[in-house]
Coordinates of C-alpha atoms in Angstrom, one line a residue:
Chain A
X7 CA -101.7 -1.8 2.2
X8 CA -103.7 1.3 3.0
X9 CA -106.6 -1.0 3.8
X10 CA -104.5 -2.8 6.4
X11 CA -103.6 0.5 8.1
X12 CA -107.2 1.7 8.1
X13 CA -108.7 -1.5 9.4
X14 CA -106.1 -3.5 11.4
X15 CA -107.4 -6.8 12.8
X16 CA -108.8 -6.3 16.3
X17 CA -106.2 -8.7 17.8
X18 CA -103.3 -6.6 16.5
X19 CA -104.9 -3.4 17.6
X20 CA -105.4 -4.9 21.1
X21 CA -101.8 -6.0 21.0
X22 CA -100.5 -2.5 20.3
X23 CA -102.8 -1.1 22.9
X24 CA -101.7 -3.6 25.6
X25 CA -98.1 -2.9 24.7
X26 CA -98.8 0.8 25.0
X27 CA -100.6 0.5 28.3
X28 CA -97.8 -1.7 29.6
X29 CA -95.1 0.9 28.6
X30 CA -97.1 3.7 30.2
X31 CA -97.4 1.8 33.5
X32 CA -93.8 0.5 33.6
X33 CA -92.4 3.9 32.8
X34 CA -94.2 6.8 34.5
X35 CA -91.9 9.2 32.6
X36 CA -93.4 8.1 29.3
X37 CA -96.9 8.5 30.7
X38 CA -95.9 12.0 31.8
X39 CA -94.6 12.8 28.4
X40 CA -97.7 11.6 26.8
X41 CA -99.8 13.8 29.0
X42 CA -97.6 16.7 28.2
X43 CA -97.9 16.0 24.5
X44 CA -101.7 16.0 24.7
X45 CA -101.6 19.3 26.5
X46 CA -99.4 20.8 23.7
X47 CA -101.7 19.4 21.1
X48 CA -104.7 20.9 22.8
X49 CA -102.9 24.3 22.9
X50 CA -101.9 24.0 19.3
X51 CA -105.4 23.0 18.0
X52 CA -107.6 25.2 20.1
X53 CA -105.1 28.1 20.5
X54 CA -107.1 31.4 20.6
X55 CA -110.2 29.7 21.9
X56 CA -108.6 28.7 25.2
X57 CA -106.2 31.6 25.5
X58 CA -107.5 34.0 28.2
X59 CA -106.6 37.1 26.2
X60 CA -106.1 38.2 22.6
X61 CA -102.4 37.2 21.9
X62 CA -102.0 40.2 19.6
X63 CA -103.8 43.0 21.5
X64 CA -102.5 45.0 24.4
X65 CA -104.3 44.6 27.8
X66 CA -103.2 48.1 28.7
X67 CA -100.9 47.2 31.5
X68 CA -97.3 46.8 30.3
X69 CA -94.5 44.7 31.9
X70 CA -96.7 43.4 34.7
X71 CA -95.1 40.6 36.7
X72 CA -97.0 37.2 37.0
X73 CA -100.3 37.6 38.9
X74 CA -103.7 35.9 39.1
X75 CA -105.0 37.9 36.2
X76 CA -101.8 37.3 34.1
X77 CA -100.1 34.0 35.4
X78 CA -97.2 34.6 33.0
X79 CA -97.2 38.4 33.3
X80 CA -97.5 40.8 30.4
X81 CA -94.8 42.0 27.9
X82 CA -93.5 45.4 26.8
X83 CA -96.6 46.0 24.8
X84 CA -99.0 44.9 27.5
X85 CA -99.8 41.6 25.7
X86 CA -100.6 38.6 27.9
X87 CA -97.6 36.2 27.9
X88 CA -99.7 33.2 28.8
X89 CA -102.0 33.7 25.8
X90 CA -99.1 34.2 23.4
X91 CA -97.3 31.1 24.7
X92 CA -100.4 29.0 24.2
X93 CA -101.1 30.3 20.7
X94 CA -97.4 29.9 19.7
X95 CA -97.7 26.1 20.1
X96 CA -99.4 25.9 16.8
X97 CA -96.7 27.7 14.9
X98 CA -93.8 25.8 16.5
X99 CA -95.4 22.4 16.3
X100 CA -96.6 23.2 12.8
X101 CA -93.1 24.0 11.6
X102 CA -91.6 21.0 13.3
X103 CA -94.2 18.5 12.1
X104 CA -94.2 19.8 8.5
X105 CA -90.4 19.7 8.4
X106 CA -90.1 16.3 9.9
X107 CA -92.9 14.9 7.6
X108 CA -91.0 16.2 4.5
X109 CA -87.7 14.8 5.5
X110 CA -89.3 11.5 6.7
X111 CA -91.1 10.9 3.3
X112 CA -88.2 12.1 1.2
X113 CA -85.6 10.3 3.3
X114 CA -87.6 7.1 3.4
X115 CA -88.0 7.1 -0.4
X116 CA -84.4 8.0 -1.2
X117 CA -82.9 5.8 1.5
X118 CA -85.0 2.8 0.7
X119 CA -84.2 3.1 -3.0
X120 CA -80.4 3.5 -2.2
X121 CA -80.5 0.5 0.1
X122 CA -82.5 -1.7 -2.3
X123 CA -81.0 -0.9 -5.7
X124 CA -77.4 -0.2 -4.5
X125 CA -75.0 0.7 -7.3
X126 CA -75.3 4.2 -8.8
X127 CA -78.5 5.1 -7.0
X128 CA -76.7 4.3 -3.7
X129 CA -73.6 6.3 -4.7
X130 CA -75.5 9.4 -5.8
X131 CA -77.7 9.4 -2.7
X132 CA -74.7 8.7 -0.5
X133 CA -72.8 11.7 -2.0
X134 CA -75.9 13.9 -1.3
X135 CA -75.9 12.8 2.3
X136 CA -72.2 13.4 2.7
X137 CA -72.5 16.9 1.2
X138 CA -75.2 17.9 3.6
X139 CA -73.3 16.4 6.6
X140 CA -70.2 18.3 5.6
X141 CA -71.9 21.5 6.8
X142 CA -72.4 22.4 10.4
X143 CA -76.2 21.8 10.2
X144 CA -77.5 25.0 11.8
X145 CA -75.2 27.0 9.6
X146 CA -76.5 25.2 6.5
X147 CA -80.1 26.0 7.7
X148 CA -79.2 29.7 8.0
X149 CA -77.7 29.7 4.5
X150 CA -80.8 28.0 3.0
X151 CA -83.1 30.5 4.6
X152 CA -80.9 33.3 3.5
X153 CA -80.9 31.9 -0.1
X154 CA -84.6 31.0 -0.4
X155 CA -85.9 34.1 1.4
X156 CA -86.9 34.9 4.9
X157 CA -90.3 33.2 5.2
X158 CA -91.9 30.6 7.5
X159 CA -92.1 28.0 4.7
X160 CA -88.4 28.4 4.0
X161 CA -87.7 27.6 7.7
X162 CA -89.7 24.4 7.2
X163 CA -87.6 23.5 4.1
X164 CA -84.3 24.4 5.7
X165 CA -85.2 22.2 8.8
X166 CA -86.3 19.4 6.5
X167 CA -83.0 19.5 4.5
X168 CA -80.8 19.3 7.6
X169 CA -82.8 16.4 9.0
X170 CA -82.8 14.5 5.7
X171 CA -79.4 12.7 6.1
X172 CA -80.5 10.9 9.3
X173 CA -83.6 9.4 7.6
X174 CA -81.8 8.5 4.4
X175 CA -79.0 6.7 6.3
X176 CA -81.5 5.0 8.6
X177 CA -83.8 3.8 5.8
X178 CA -80.8 2.7 3.7
X179 CA -79.3 0.6 6.4
X180 CA -82.6 -1.0 7.4
X181 CA -83.6 -1.8 3.8
X182 CA -80.1 -3.0 2.8
X183 CA -79.9 -5.5 5.6
X184 CA -83.3 -7.0 4.6
X185 CA -83.0 -6.9 0.8
X186 CA -81.8 -10.5 0.5
X187 CA -84.0 -11.9 3.4
X188 CA -86.1 -14.9 2.8
X189 CA -89.4 -13.1 2.6
X190 CA -88.1 -10.7 0.0
X191 CA -86.7 -13.6 -2.1
X192 CA -90.1 -15.2 -1.8
X193 CA -91.9 -12.1 -2.9
X194 CA -89.5 -11.7 -5.8
X195 CA -90.0 -15.3 -6.9
X196 CA -93.7 -15.0 -6.9
X197 CA -93.4 -12.2 -9.5
X198 CA -93.5 -9.0 -7.5
X199 CA -91.7 -6.0 -9.1
X200 CA -89.0 -4.0 -7.3
X201 CA -91.3 -1.1 -6.5
X202 CA -94.0 -3.4 -5.1
X203 CA -91.5 -5.3 -3.0
X204 CA -90.1 -2.0 -1.6
X205 CA -93.6 -0.5 -0.9
X206 CA -95.4 -3.6 0.4
X207 CA -92.7 -5.8 1.9
X208 CA -89.8 -3.7 3.0
X209 CA -91.1 -0.3 3.9
X210 CA -93.8 -1.5 6.4
X211 CA -91.0 -3.5 8.1
X212 CA -88.8 -0.5 8.7
X213 CA -91.6 1.9 9.7
X214 CA -91.6 1.1 13.5
X215 CA -87.9 1.9 14.1
X216 CA -88.3 5.0 11.9
X217 CA -91.1 6.3 14.1
X218 CA -88.7 6.3 17.0
X219 CA -86.4 8.5 14.9
X220 CA -89.3 10.8 14.0
X221 CA -90.2 11.4 17.6
X222 CA -86.6 12.1 18.7
X223 CA -86.3 14.3 15.6
X224 CA -89.3 16.4 16.3
X225 CA -87.7 17.9 19.4
X226 CA -84.6 18.7 17.4
X227 CA -86.7 20.3 14.7
X228 CA -88.4 22.5 17.2
X229 CA -85.0 23.6 18.6
X230 CA -83.8 24.4 15.2
X231 CA -86.8 26.4 14.1
X232 CA -86.9 28.3 17.3
X233 CA -83.1 29.0 17.0
X234 CA -83.7 30.4 13.5
X235 CA -86.5 32.7 14.6
X236 CA -84.5 33.7 17.6
X237 CA -81.8 35.3 15.3
X238 CA -84.6 37.0 13.3
X239 CA -85.2 34.5 10.5
X240 CA -88.6 33.1 9.4
X241 CA -91.4 34.0 11.7
X242 CA -91.8 37.7 12.2
X243 CA -93.3 39.7 15.1
X244 CA -96.0 40.2 16.2
X245 CA -96.7 36.5 15.4
X246 CA -96.5 34.6 18.7
X247 CA -93.7 32.0 18.4
X248 CA -91.5 30.8 21.2
X249 CA -88.1 31.6 19.7
X250 CA -89.1 35.2 18.9
X251 CA -90.7 35.7 22.3
X252 CA -87.5 34.6 24.0
X253 CA -85.5 37.0 21.8
X254 CA -87.9 39.9 22.5
X255 CA -87.8 39.1 26.2
X256 CA -84.0 39.0 26.2
X257 CA -83.8 42.8 26.2
X258 CA -85.8 43.1 29.4
X259 CA -83.5 40.8 31.5
X260 CA -81.3 43.7 32.4
X261 CA -84.2 45.5 34.1
X262 CA -85.3 42.3 35.9
X263 CA -88.4 41.5 33.8
X264 CA -87.6 37.8 33.5
X265 CA -91.1 36.4 32.8
X266 CA -91.2 37.7 29.2
X267 CA -88.4 35.4 28.0
X268 CA -88.7 32.7 30.7
X269 CA -92.2 31.2 30.0
X270 CA -92.0 30.8 26.3
X271 CA -88.4 29.4 26.8
X272 CA -89.8 26.9 29.3
X273 CA -92.5 25.9 26.8
X274 CA -89.8 25.2 24.3
X275 CA -87.8 23.2 26.8
X276 CA -90.9 21.1 27.8
X277 CA -91.9 20.5 24.2
X278 CA -88.4 19.2 23.3
X279 CA -88.2 17.2 26.6
X280 CA -91.6 15.7 25.8
X281 CA -90.6 14.5 22.3
X282 CA -87.3 13.1 23.6
X283 CA -89.0 11.1 26.3
X284 CA -91.7 9.9 23.9
X285 CA -89.0 8.8 21.5
X286 CA -87.3 6.8 24.3
X287 CA -90.6 5.4 25.4
X288 CA -91.5 4.4 21.9
X289 CA -88.2 2.7 21.5
X290 CA -88.9 0.6 24.6
X291 CA -92.2 -0.5 23.1
X292 CA -90.8 -1.3 19.6
X293 CA -87.4 -2.5 20.5
X294 CA -87.1 -3.5 24.2
X295 CA -83.5 -4.6 23.7
X296 CA -82.3 -1.3 22.2
X297 CA -82.2 0.6 25.5
X298 CA -78.9 2.2 26.3
Chain B
X254 CA -49.9 4.6 7.5
X255 CA -49.0 7.6 5.3
X256 CA -50.8 5.9 2.4
X257 CA -53.9 5.4 4.6
X258 CA -53.9 9.0 5.6
X259 CA -53.5 10.1 2.0
X260 CA -56.4 7.9 1.1
X261 CA -58.6 9.3 3.8
X262 CA -57.6 12.8 2.6
X263 CA -58.7 12.0 -0.9
X264 CA -62.0 10.6 0.3
X265 CA -62.8 14.1 1.8
X266 CA -62.5 15.7 -1.7
X267 CA -66.0 14.8 -3.0
X268 CA -67.5 16.4 0.1
X269 CA -65.4 19.5 -0.5
X270 CA -66.6 19.7 -4.1
X271 CA -70.2 19.2 -3.0
X272 CA -69.8 22.0 -0.4
X273 CA -68.5 24.3 -3.0
X274 CA -71.3 23.6 -5.5
X275 CA -73.9 24.0 -2.7
X276 CA -72.5 27.4 -1.6
X277 CA -72.4 28.5 -5.2
X278 CA -76.0 27.6 -5.7
X279 CA -77.0 29.2 -2.4
X280 CA -75.2 32.5 -3.2
X281 CA -76.6 32.7 -6.7
X282 CA -80.2 32.2 -5.6
X283 CA -80.0 34.9 -2.9
X284 CA -82.9 37.3 -3.3
X285 CA -82.0 40.7 -4.7
X286 CA -79.7 41.6 -7.5
X287 CA -76.1 41.9 -6.2
X288 CA -75.1 44.2 -9.1
X289 CA -77.8 46.7 -8.2
X290 CA -76.6 46.3 -4.6
X291 CA -73.0 47.1 -5.5
X292 CA -73.8 49.8 -7.9
X293 CA -75.4 51.8 -5.1
X294 CA -78.8 53.4 -4.6
X295 CA -78.4 56.1 -7.3
X296 CA -77.5 53.6 -10.0
X297 CA -79.0 53.8 -13.5
X298 CA -79.7 50.8 -15.7
X299 CA -76.5 51.3 -17.5
X300 CA -74.3 51.5 -14.4
X301 CA -76.0 48.4 -13.1
X302 CA -75.2 46.6 -16.4
X303 CA -71.7 47.9 -16.1
X304 CA -71.3 46.6 -12.5
X305 CA -72.8 43.3 -13.7
X306 CA -70.1 43.0 -16.4
X307 CA -67.4 44.0 -13.9
X308 CA -68.5 41.4 -11.4
X309 CA -68.8 38.8 -14.2
X310 CA -72.5 38.3 -13.5
X311 CA -73.5 38.7 -17.2
X312 CA -71.6 35.4 -17.9
X313 CA -73.4 32.1 -18.2
X314 CA -73.5 30.2 -14.9
X315 CA -70.9 27.5 -15.7
X316 CA -68.4 30.3 -16.5
X317 CA -69.3 32.1 -13.3
X318 CA -68.7 28.8 -11.4
X319 CA -65.3 28.4 -12.9
X320 CA -64.4 31.9 -11.9
X321 CA -65.8 31.3 -8.4
X322 CA -63.7 28.2 -7.9
X323 CA -60.6 30.1 -9.3
X324 CA -61.2 32.8 -6.7
X325 CA -61.6 30.3 -3.9
X326 CA -58.3 28.6 -4.8
X327 CA -56.7 32.0 -4.3
X328 CA -58.4 32.5 -1.0
X329 CA -60.6 35.2 -2.4
X330 CA -64.0 35.1 -0.8
X331 CA -65.2 38.5 -2.1
X332 CA -65.8 41.7 -0.3
X333 CA -68.3 42.2 2.5
X334 CA -70.9 44.8 1.8
X335 CA -71.3 45.7 5.5
X336 CA -67.6 46.1 6.5
X337 CA -66.1 47.0 3.1
X338 CA -63.3 44.6 3.9
X339 CA -62.4 41.4 2.1
X340 CA -64.5 38.6 3.7
X341 CA -61.5 36.4 4.4
X342 CA -59.9 39.3 6.4
X343 CA -63.0 39.7 8.4
X344 CA -63.4 36.0 9.1
X345 CA -59.7 35.5 10.1
X346 CA -59.9 38.5 12.4
X347 CA -63.0 37.1 14.1
X348 CA -62.1 33.4 14.1
X349 CA -60.0 33.3 17.3
X350 CA -62.9 34.6 19.4
X351 CA -65.2 31.8 18.2
X352 CA -62.4 29.2 18.6
X353 CA -61.6 30.3 22.1
X354 CA -65.3 30.1 23.1
X355 CA -65.9 26.7 21.4
X356 CA -62.8 25.2 22.9
X357 CA -63.7 26.2 26.4
X358 CA -67.2 24.9 25.8
X359 CA -65.8 21.6 24.6
X360 CA -63.4 21.3 27.6
X361 CA -66.4 22.0 30.0
X362 CA -68.5 19.4 28.2
X363 CA -65.8 16.8 28.3
X364 CA -64.9 17.5 31.9
X365 CA -68.5 17.0 33.0
X366 CA -69.8 14.4 30.6
X367 CA -67.0 11.9 30.6
X368 CA -66.8 11.3 34.4
X369 CA -70.6 11.3 34.5
X370 CA -70.9 8.7 31.8
X371 CA -68.2 6.5 33.4
X372 CA -69.7 6.8 36.8
X373 CA -73.1 5.7 35.4
X374 CA -71.5 2.9 33.4
X375 CA -69.7 1.5 36.4
X376 CA -72.9 1.5 38.4
X377 CA -75.6 0.7 35.9
X378 CA -79.2 0.8 37.2
X379 CA -78.1 2.7 40.3
X380 CA -79.4 6.1 41.3
X381 CA -76.3 7.6 39.8
X382 CA -77.2 6.0 36.5
X383 CA -80.7 7.4 36.7
X384 CA -79.3 10.8 37.7
X385 CA -77.0 10.8 34.8
X386 CA -79.8 9.8 32.4
X387 CA -82.2 12.5 33.9
X388 CA -79.6 15.3 33.8
X389 CA -78.5 14.4 30.3
X390 CA -82.1 14.2 28.9
X391 CA -82.9 17.5 30.6
X392 CA -79.8 19.2 29.3
X393 CA -80.5 18.1 25.8
X394 CA -83.9 19.8 25.9
X395 CA -82.6 23.2 26.7
X396 CA -82.0 25.4 23.7
X397 CA -78.6 27.0 24.1
X398 CA -79.9 30.5 23.7
X399 CA -82.4 30.0 26.5
X400 CA -79.9 28.5 28.9
X401 CA -77.6 31.5 28.1
X402 CA -80.4 34.0 29.1
X403 CA -81.3 32.1 32.2
X404 CA -77.6 32.0 33.3
X405 CA -77.3 35.8 32.6
X406 CA -80.4 36.5 34.6
X407 CA -79.3 34.4 37.6
X408 CA -75.5 35.1 37.7
X409 CA -75.4 38.6 36.3
X410 CA -78.6 40.3 37.2
X411 CA -79.6 38.5 40.5
X412 CA -76.3 37.4 42.0
X413 CA -73.9 39.8 40.4
X414 CA -71.2 37.1 40.2
X415 CA -70.7 37.3 36.5
X416 CA -69.3 40.4 34.6
X417 CA -71.5 42.3 32.2
X418 CA -72.3 39.7 29.5
X419 CA -71.2 41.7 26.5
X420 CA -68.1 41.0 24.5
X421 CA -64.8 39.3 25.2
X422 CA -63.4 41.8 27.6
X423 CA -64.7 44.7 29.6
X424 CA -63.7 48.1 28.0
X425 CA -61.4 49.2 30.9
X426 CA -59.0 46.2 30.4
X427 CA -56.1 46.6 28.0
X428 CA -56.3 44.3 25.0
X429 CA -53.5 41.7 25.3
X430 CA -50.9 41.7 22.5
X431 CA -52.1 39.2 19.8
X432 CA -50.1 36.0 19.7
X433 CA -52.6 33.2 19.6
X434 CA -55.7 35.4 19.4
X435 CA -57.0 33.7 22.6
X436 CA -57.4 36.5 25.1
X437 CA -56.9 34.3 28.1
X438 CA -53.7 32.8 26.8
X439 CA -52.3 36.0 25.3
X440 CA -52.8 37.8 28.6
X441 CA -51.1 35.0 30.5
X442 CA -48.1 35.2 28.0
X443 CA -47.9 38.9 28.5
X444 CA -48.0 38.3 32.3
X445 CA -51.2 40.3 32.8
X446 CA -53.1 38.2 35.2
X447 CA -55.9 40.7 35.9
X448 CA -56.8 40.8 32.2
X449 CA -56.5 37.0 31.9
X450 CA -58.9 36.7 34.8
X451 CA -61.3 39.2 33.3
X452 CA -61.2 37.4 29.9
X453 CA -61.9 34.1 31.6
X454 CA -64.8 35.7 33.5
X455 CA -66.4 36.8 30.3
X456 CA -65.9 33.3 28.9
X457 CA -67.5 31.3 31.7
X458 CA -71.2 31.9 31.0
X459 CA -71.2 31.6 27.2
X460 CA -68.9 28.5 27.4
X461 CA -71.2 26.8 29.9
X462 CA -74.3 27.5 27.9
X463 CA -72.6 26.2 24.8
X464 CA -71.1 23.2 26.5
X465 CA -74.4 22.0 28.1
X466 CA -75.6 21.4 24.6
X467 CA -72.8 18.9 24.0
X468 CA -73.2 17.2 27.3
X469 CA -76.0 14.8 26.3
X470 CA -74.3 13.1 23.3
X471 CA -71.0 12.9 25.1
X472 CA -72.2 11.4 28.3
X473 CA -74.5 8.9 26.5
X474 CA -71.6 7.8 24.3
X475 CA -69.2 7.4 27.2
X476 CA -71.7 5.4 29.2
X477 CA -72.7 3.1 26.3
X478 CA -69.1 2.5 25.2
X479 CA -67.9 1.9 28.7
X480 CA -70.7 -0.6 29.4
X481 CA -69.9 -2.3 26.1
X482 CA -66.2 -2.6 27.0
X483 CA -66.8 -3.8 30.6
X484 CA -69.0 -6.6 29.2
X485 CA -66.3 -7.9 26.8
X486 CA -64.2 -11.0 27.2
X487 CA -60.8 -9.4 27.9
X488 CA -62.3 -7.7 31.0
X489 CA -63.7 -11.0 32.2
X490 CA -60.2 -12.5 31.7
X491 CA -58.6 -9.6 33.5
X492 CA -61.0 -10.1 36.4
X493 CA -60.4 -13.8 36.4
X494 CA -56.7 -13.1 36.5
X495 CA -57.3 -11.2 39.7
X496 CA -56.1 -7.8 38.5
X497 CA -57.0 -4.9 40.9
X498 CA -60.3 -3.2 40.1
X499 CA -58.5 0.1 39.4
X500 CA -56.3 -1.4 36.7
X501 CA -59.3 -3.1 35.1
X502 CA -61.4 0.0 35.1
X503 CA -58.7 2.5 34.0
X504 CA -56.1 0.7 32.0
X505 CA -58.3 -1.9 30.4
X506 CA -61.8 -0.3 30.4
X507 CA -61.4 3.4 30.2
X508 CA -58.7 3.5 27.5
X509 CA -60.7 1.3 25.2
X510 CA -64.0 3.0 25.9
X511 CA -62.5 6.3 24.9
X512 CA -62.1 5.4 21.3
X513 CA -65.8 5.8 20.2
X514 CA -65.9 9.0 22.3
X515 CA -63.0 10.5 20.4
X516 CA -64.8 9.4 17.3
X517 CA -67.9 11.5 17.9
X518 CA -65.9 14.6 18.9
X519 CA -66.0 15.7 15.3
X520 CA -69.8 15.6 15.3
X521 CA -69.9 17.4 18.7
X522 CA -67.7 20.1 17.3
X523 CA -70.1 20.6 14.4
X524 CA -73.0 20.9 16.9
X525 CA -71.0 23.5 18.8
X526 CA -70.0 25.5 15.7
X527 CA -73.7 25.7 14.9
X528 CA -74.9 26.6 18.4
X529 CA -72.1 29.1 18.5
X530 CA -74.0 31.3 16.2
X531 CA -76.8 31.7 18.8
X532 CA -74.6 32.1 21.8
X533 CA -72.5 34.7 20.1
X534 CA -75.7 36.6 19.3
X535 CA -76.8 36.5 23.0
X536 CA -73.4 37.5 24.5
X537 CA -72.4 40.1 21.8
X538 CA -69.4 37.9 21.2
X539 CA -67.4 39.3 18.3
X540 CA -66.9 35.9 16.6
X541 CA -67.7 34.6 13.1
X542 CA -71.2 33.5 14.3
X543 CA -72.5 36.9 15.0
X544 CA -70.8 38.1 11.8
X545 CA -72.9 35.5 9.9
X546 CA -76.1 36.5 11.6
X547 CA -75.6 40.1 10.7
X548 CA -74.7 39.1 7.1
X549 CA -77.8 36.9 6.8
X550 CA -80.1 39.7 8.1
X551 CA -78.7 42.3 5.8
X552 CA -78.3 40.0 2.7
X553 CA -74.5 40.5 2.6
X554 CA -74.1 37.7 0.1
X555 CA -70.3 37.5 -0.1
X556 CA -70.1 37.4 3.7
X557 CA -72.7 34.6 4.0
X558 CA -71.1 32.6 1.2
X559 CA -67.6 33.0 2.7
X560 CA -68.8 32.1 6.1
X561 CA -70.6 28.9 5.0
X562 CA -67.6 27.8 2.8
X563 CA -65.2 28.4 5.6
X564 CA -67.3 26.6 8.2
X565 CA -67.7 23.6 5.9
X566 CA -64.0 23.4 5.1
X567 CA -63.1 23.8 8.7
X568 CA -65.5 21.0 9.6
X569 CA -64.3 18.7 6.9
X570 CA -60.7 19.3 8.0
X571 CA -61.7 18.7 11.6
X572 CA -63.3 15.4 10.8
X573 CA -60.3 14.4 8.8
X574 CA -58.1 15.2 11.8
X575 CA -60.4 13.1 14.1
X576 CA -60.2 10.2 11.7
X577 CA -56.5 10.4 11.4
X578 CA -56.1 10.6 15.2
X579 CA -58.3 7.5 15.4
X580 CA -56.1 5.6 12.9
X581 CA -53.1 6.4 15.0
X582 CA -54.7 5.6 18.3
X583 CA -56.6 2.5 17.2
X584 CA -54.6 0.2 14.8
X585 CA -57.8 -1.7 14.0
X586 CA -59.4 1.3 12.1
X587 CA -58.8 0.9 8.4
X588 CA -60.4 2.6 5.5
X589 CA -60.5 -0.1 2.9
X590 CA -63.0 1.4 0.4

């Protein structure tokens, strides 16, 4: 299986590529989102290298409005807002990607098992999902961070927990509808064990629709993590992170220094917007009929 | 019907038990020793042990769990460390503020999203449809706390249209006598129109920032459901029968399209209750959300636990209400399993 992923046949790769190119051309919004995504990835990877100033050090001039030297202005400590916004991409994307990866892997495993085996496995997993869904999700995340302790990793776990139900439900439904399909019966008859059928025959089939879910979910994960740090949980100052920067800038609204909260907030908006558009675009490629 | 509702009620019980177990686990894994906390800073090892025994914390966990459930049954959520009051009293005192805000936000979202979704559904593929899609996607990307700050900056600082965005009522207005706990309604009942106006003024910005958040799922659902209904056989029949367009759209289409929309209102409310926490923080709103944030930041464990339990119970009851409403509105809905 891993071999297939690492070395897909050229025709298949070409297929994916032509589908991708077609989607980009037919939907300029998706192309825009892709470009935006690359921009964020560059900011997250290179960070300090491309930031014009040190994101943690004061440039001496505090509360400067946007200018050529400081396109996003400077904050109350004289730090360059542009540099902090760029460097913050790594923290925000890191939290979101780590959280979504955890809930994707865990949700895929639990959901697929529940959908395939049914019975008690299904009942226990189903109860778990119901319990998580019984909380207002942001409130549950707050409670989890409060219980586990106020650290960045616990923000990741909290975000992963509240995302888990969506993946479990999705994987369960997709596996359940295929478990008696012809190709699964064939695999079973030729002597494959349950685990092998799940891993080799079922999971690869539900991966594409799950990727759409992942993309839409990443935006939501970023919103959640930023919301938690906005109320003072998780990431701590002076670490540059969009949620904290917005909350620090909030105090200066009443004296008219809007740029401190505005630019990191817009970065947040664009990041979420970008993931949502990518998710929609991805769905158009994978499931052209699923557009609503 | 009664039997069905009772059945649905019973099916909510496992969730409730799950919620109680989760909050128990959360509250007992909170960092810090609550006994040391309650015994005060000058506590000795003995007085901590004594407090521990008094709070029942020296008992094995299953015993503590039974005691906890017993307390919950009696509505005892413990005592808040910050306010010194019973948590339940605190929460009940602050609940109307949150409810008033959430309700206004919900009304705003419904009033904007439902017509937008319908409009887009009636003209699919038109510029209205694209506008609807664009607005909705953009609104979904804005974090509510950021929207709130932008609105404050524009409407309070720049334009001066909005009142000072702190609290439910400016200090120079008299508090209306408490009847419903909703300032706007209480003031109207008392006949104090100036206060009602002021309370409404304080509500507008937070309600819009909160409501924008719920716009996307509501408008999407309305649009999809209306398109689905308009494509179904009974609409074709109605058209073939020569019924006027108005009757087809409103009596036949809209009323049927509304069912799934009512269905997701429970989920939307959960969204709003969560986002409420952030909005209350921004606007200094004295609701349960800002109470919870303070509790989390100061490790006030009884308050956190009480807040989470109450939110979850409220949410379960709300979903129950939505489901029962659905059963009454739509005779096809049945809960067989």
